[in-house]
Amino acid sequence: MKISTTALLEELKRRTEQHLQYAETLLLKSENELNFRISDDSWSVLECLEHLNRYGDFYIPEISRRISSSATSPKADFKPGILGNYFTKSMLPKEKLNKMKTLKAMNPIHSQLNKDVVNEFIKQQQQLLELLEKASHINLEKTKTAISISKLITLKLGDTFRFVIYHNARHIAQAKKVLKNEAV
């Protein structure tokens, strides 16, 4: 499967802009609403975003470094890698979200959180948009990034962007579900 590089970057920018806009609406909510959880072992809206911020703390500098050091030229099409495609597809939100285990360091459950988490998420989405813009000037297949669970495994930059942004979409869907239940 090949994807137009321009179409891929546009789709990822559109999703990231939607995540950014959603996060901005969260600033209008009270911290009580944002800390509400459906059950004792589920995440609140702020915990969903804190989880994403922790991944962003790894991926944003990693992507930035790799883009800055890439001496490649853009290619018209992007062909996802096998591993990258697998990770990406597992992240896409589905009607019934399949539960996944997260690394202990990435699990924010029962953290004391406030709206700073939302502001950090907004900042990270703005950084992602800038990186997506810069990525249009390099080869998304030849430029590789490490992944958070192992520096030994690398993914094509296009797959890394897809993974991070689809992972964001997954937890934004989770956050929306929490708020919907809180309103009941």
CSV table of C-alpha atoms in Angstrom, one decimal:
chain,number,residue,atom,x,y,z
A,1,MET,CA,0.0,0.0,0.0
A,2,LYS,CA,1.4,3.4,-1.0
A,3,ILE,CA,0.0,6.7,0.2
A,4,SER,CA,0.7,10.1,-1.3
A,5,THR,CA,3.1,11.8,1.0
A,6,THR,CA,1.2,15.1,0.7
A,7,ALA,CA,-2.1,13.4,1.4
A,8,LEU,CA,-0.6,11.6,4.5
A,9,LEU,CA,0.8,14.7,6.0
A,10,GLU,CA,-2.4,16.6,5.3
A,11,GLU,CA,-4.5,13.9,7.0
A,12,LEU,CA,-2.1,13.9,10.0
A,13,LYS,CA,-2.2,17.7,10.3
A,14,ARG,CA,-6.0,17.7,10.1
A,15,ARG,CA,-6.2,15.1,12.9
A,16,THR,CA,-3.7,17.0,15.0
A,17,GLU,CA,-5.6,20.3,14.5
A,18,GLN,CA,-8.8,18.5,15.7
A,19,HIS,CA,-6.9,17.2,18.8
A,20,LEU,CA,-5.7,20.7,19.5
A,21,GLN,CA,-9.2,22.2,19.1
A,22,TYR,CA,-10.6,19.6,21.4
A,23,ALA,CA,-8.0,20.2,24.0
A,24,GLU,CA,-8.8,23.9,23.9
A,25,THR,CA,-12.4,23.2,24.7
A,26,LEU,CA,-11.2,21.3,27.8
A,27,LEU,CA,-9.8,24.5,29.3
A,28,LEU,CA,-13.5,25.6,29.7
A,29,LYS,CA,-14.2,22.6,32.0
A,30,SER,CA,-13.7,22.5,35.7
A,31,GLU,CA,-10.8,20.5,37.1
A,32,ASN,CA,-13.4,18.3,38.9
A,33,GLU,CA,-14.9,17.4,35.6
A,34,LEU,CA,-11.5,16.7,34.1
A,35,ASN,CA,-10.5,14.5,37.0
A,36,PHE,CA,-13.8,12.5,37.0
A,37,ARG,CA,-13.3,8.8,36.3
A,38,ILE,CA,-16.0,6.3,35.4
A,39,SER,CA,-14.5,3.6,37.7
A,40,ASP,CA,-11.7,3.4,40.2
A,41,ASP,CA,-9.4,1.7,37.7
A,42,SER,CA,-10.3,3.9,34.7
A,43,TRP,CA,-8.5,7.1,33.6
A,44,SER,CA,-9.9,10.6,33.9
A,45,VAL,CA,-9.7,13.1,31.0
A,46,LEU,CA,-6.5,14.6,32.6
A,47,GLU,CA,-5.0,11.1,32.9
A,48,CYS,CA,-5.7,10.4,29.3
A,49,LEU,CA,-3.9,13.6,28.3
A,50,GLU,CA,-1.1,13.1,30.8
A,51,HIS,CA,-0.5,9.6,29.2
A,52,LEU,CA,-0.2,11.3,25.8
A,53,ASN,CA,2.1,14.0,27.2
A,54,ARG,CA,4.4,11.4,28.5
A,55,TYR,CA,4.7,9.8,25.0
A,56,GLY,CA,5.0,13.2,23.5
A,57,ASP,CA,8.0,13.9,25.8
A,58,PHE,CA,9.8,11.0,24.1
A,59,TYR,CA,8.5,11.3,20.5
A,60,ILE,CA,8.5,15.1,19.9
A,61,PRO,CA,12.3,15.5,20.6
A,62,GLU,CA,13.1,12.2,18.8
A,63,ILE,CA,11.2,13.3,15.7
A,64,SER,CA,12.7,16.8,15.9
A,65,ARG,CA,16.2,15.4,16.1
A,66,ARG,CA,15.7,13.0,13.2
A,67,ILE,CA,14.2,15.6,11.0
A,68,SER,CA,17.0,18.1,11.8
A,69,SER,CA,19.7,15.5,11.0
A,70,SER,CA,18.0,14.1,7.8
A,71,ALA,CA,19.8,14.8,4.6
A,72,THR,CA,17.1,13.2,2.4
A,73,SER,CA,14.8,14.6,-0.2
A,74,PRO,CA,11.0,14.2,-0.1
A,75,LYS,CA,9.4,11.4,-2.0
A,76,ALA,CA,6.0,11.6,-3.7
A,77,ASP,CA,4.7,8.4,-2.0
A,78,PHE,CA,5.1,6.8,1.4
A,79,LYS,CA,5.0,3.1,1.8
A,80,PRO,CA,4.4,2.0,5.4
A,81,GLY,CA,6.7,-0.6,7.0
A,82,ILE,CA,5.3,-3.9,8.2
A,83,LEU,CA,5.9,-3.2,11.9
A,84,GLY,CA,4.9,0.5,11.6
A,85,ASN,CA,1.6,-0.5,9.9
A,86,TYR,CA,0.9,-3.1,12.6
A,87,PHE,CA,1.5,-0.6,15.5
A,88,THR,CA,-0.5,2.1,13.7
A,89,LYS,CA,-3.5,0.0,13.0
A,90,SER,CA,-3.6,-1.2,16.6
A,91,MET,CA,-3.9,2.4,17.8
A,92,LEU,CA,-6.8,3.5,15.6
A,93,PRO,CA,-9.8,4.1,17.8
A,94,LYS,CA,-12.6,1.5,17.2
A,95,GLU,CA,-16.2,1.5,18.2
A,96,LYS,CA,-15.4,-0.5,21.3
A,97,LEU,CA,-11.9,0.4,22.4
A,98,ASN,CA,-9.9,-2.7,23.0
A,99,LYS,CA,-8.0,-2.4,26.3
A,100,MET,CA,-4.3,-2.3,26.1
A,101,LYS,CA,-1.7,-2.5,28.8
A,102,THR,CA,0.6,0.5,29.1
A,103,LEU,CA,4.1,0.7,30.5
A,104,LYS,CA,4.1,1.6,34.2
A,105,ALA,CA,6.1,4.8,33.5
A,106,MET,CA,3.4,5.9,31.0
A,107,ASN,CA,0.4,5.1,33.3
A,108,PRO,CA,-0.8,8.2,35.1
A,109,ILE,CA,-3.6,6.6,37.1
A,110,HIS,CA,-4.3,8.3,40.4
A,111,SER,CA,-1.9,11.2,39.7
A,112,GLN,CA,-2.7,14.6,41.1
A,113,LEU,CA,-3.3,16.5,37.9
A,114,ASN,CA,-4.6,20.0,37.0
A,115,LYS,CA,-5.1,22.0,33.8
A,116,ASP,CA,-1.4,22.3,33.2
A,117,VAL,CA,-1.8,18.9,31.6
A,118,VAL,CA,-4.1,20.3,29.0
A,119,ASN,CA,-1.8,23.3,28.4
A,120,GLU,CA,1.1,20.9,27.9
A,121,PHE,CA,-0.9,18.8,25.5
A,122,ILE,CA,-1.9,21.9,23.5
A,123,LYS,CA,1.8,22.9,23.3
A,124,GLN,CA,2.7,19.4,22.1
A,125,GLN,CA,0.1,19.4,19.4
A,126,GLN,CA,1.4,22.8,18.2
A,127,GLN,CA,4.9,21.3,18.1
A,128,LEU,CA,3.6,18.2,16.2
A,129,LEU,CA,2.0,20.5,13.6
A,130,GLU,CA,5.4,22.3,13.1
A,131,LEU,CA,7.2,19.0,12.8
A,132,LEU,CA,4.6,17.7,10.2
A,133,GLU,CA,5.3,20.9,8.2
A,134,LYS,CA,9.1,20.3,8.4
A,135,ALA,CA,8.6,16.7,7.4
A,136,SER,CA,7.3,17.7,4.0
A,137,HIS,CA,10.9,18.5,3.1
A,138,ILE,CA,12.5,15.1,3.8
A,139,ASN,CA,11.9,11.4,3.0
A,140,LEU,CA,9.5,9.9,5.4
A,141,GLU,CA,10.7,6.3,4.6
A,142,LYS,CA,14.4,6.8,4.8
A,143,THR,CA,14.3,8.9,7.9
A,144,LYS,CA,13.9,6.6,10.9
A,145,THR,CA,13.1,7.1,14.6
A,146,ALA,CA,13.6,5.0,17.7
A,147,ILE,CA,10.5,3.9,19.5
A,148,SER,CA,9.7,4.5,23.2
A,149,ILE,CA,10.0,0.9,24.3
A,150,SER,CA,13.3,0.2,22.6
A,151,LYS,CA,16.0,2.4,21.0
A,152,LEU,CA,17.0,-0.7,19.0
A,153,ILE,CA,13.8,-0.8,17.1
A,154,THR,CA,13.3,1.9,14.5
A,155,LEU,CA,10.3,2.9,12.4
A,156,LYS,CA,10.0,5.0,9.3
A,157,LEU,CA,9.2,8.6,10.2
A,158,GLY,CA,5.9,8.4,8.4
A,159,ASP,CA,4.9,5.4,10.5
A,160,THR,CA,6.1,7.2,13.7
A,161,PHE,CA,3.9,10.2,12.9
A,162,ARG,CA,0.9,7.9,12.2
A,163,PHE,CA,1.5,5.9,15.4
A,164,VAL,CA,1.7,9.0,17.6
A,165,ILE,CA,-1.2,10.8,16.1
A,166,TYR,CA,-3.5,7.7,16.0
A,167,HIS,CA,-2.5,7.0,19.6
A,168,ASN,CA,-3.6,10.6,20.4
A,169,ALA,CA,-6.9,9.9,18.6
A,170,ARG,CA,-7.4,6.8,20.6
A,171,HIS,CA,-7.1,8.5,24.0
A,172,ILE,CA,-9.0,11.6,22.8
A,173,ALA,CA,-11.9,9.2,22.1
A,174,GLN,CA,-11.4,7.7,25.5
A,175,ALA,CA,-11.5,11.2,27.1
A,176,LYS,CA,-14.7,12.1,25.2
A,177,LYS,CA,-16.3,8.9,26.5
A,178,VAL,CA,-15.3,9.8,30.1
A,179,LEU,CA,-16.8,13.3,29.8
A,180,LYS,CA,-20.0,11.9,28.3
A,181,ASN,CA,-20.4,9.5,31.3
A,182,GLU,CA,-19.6,12.4,33.7
A,183,ALA,CA,-22.5,14.4,32.3
A,184,VAL,CA,-25.0,11.5,33.0
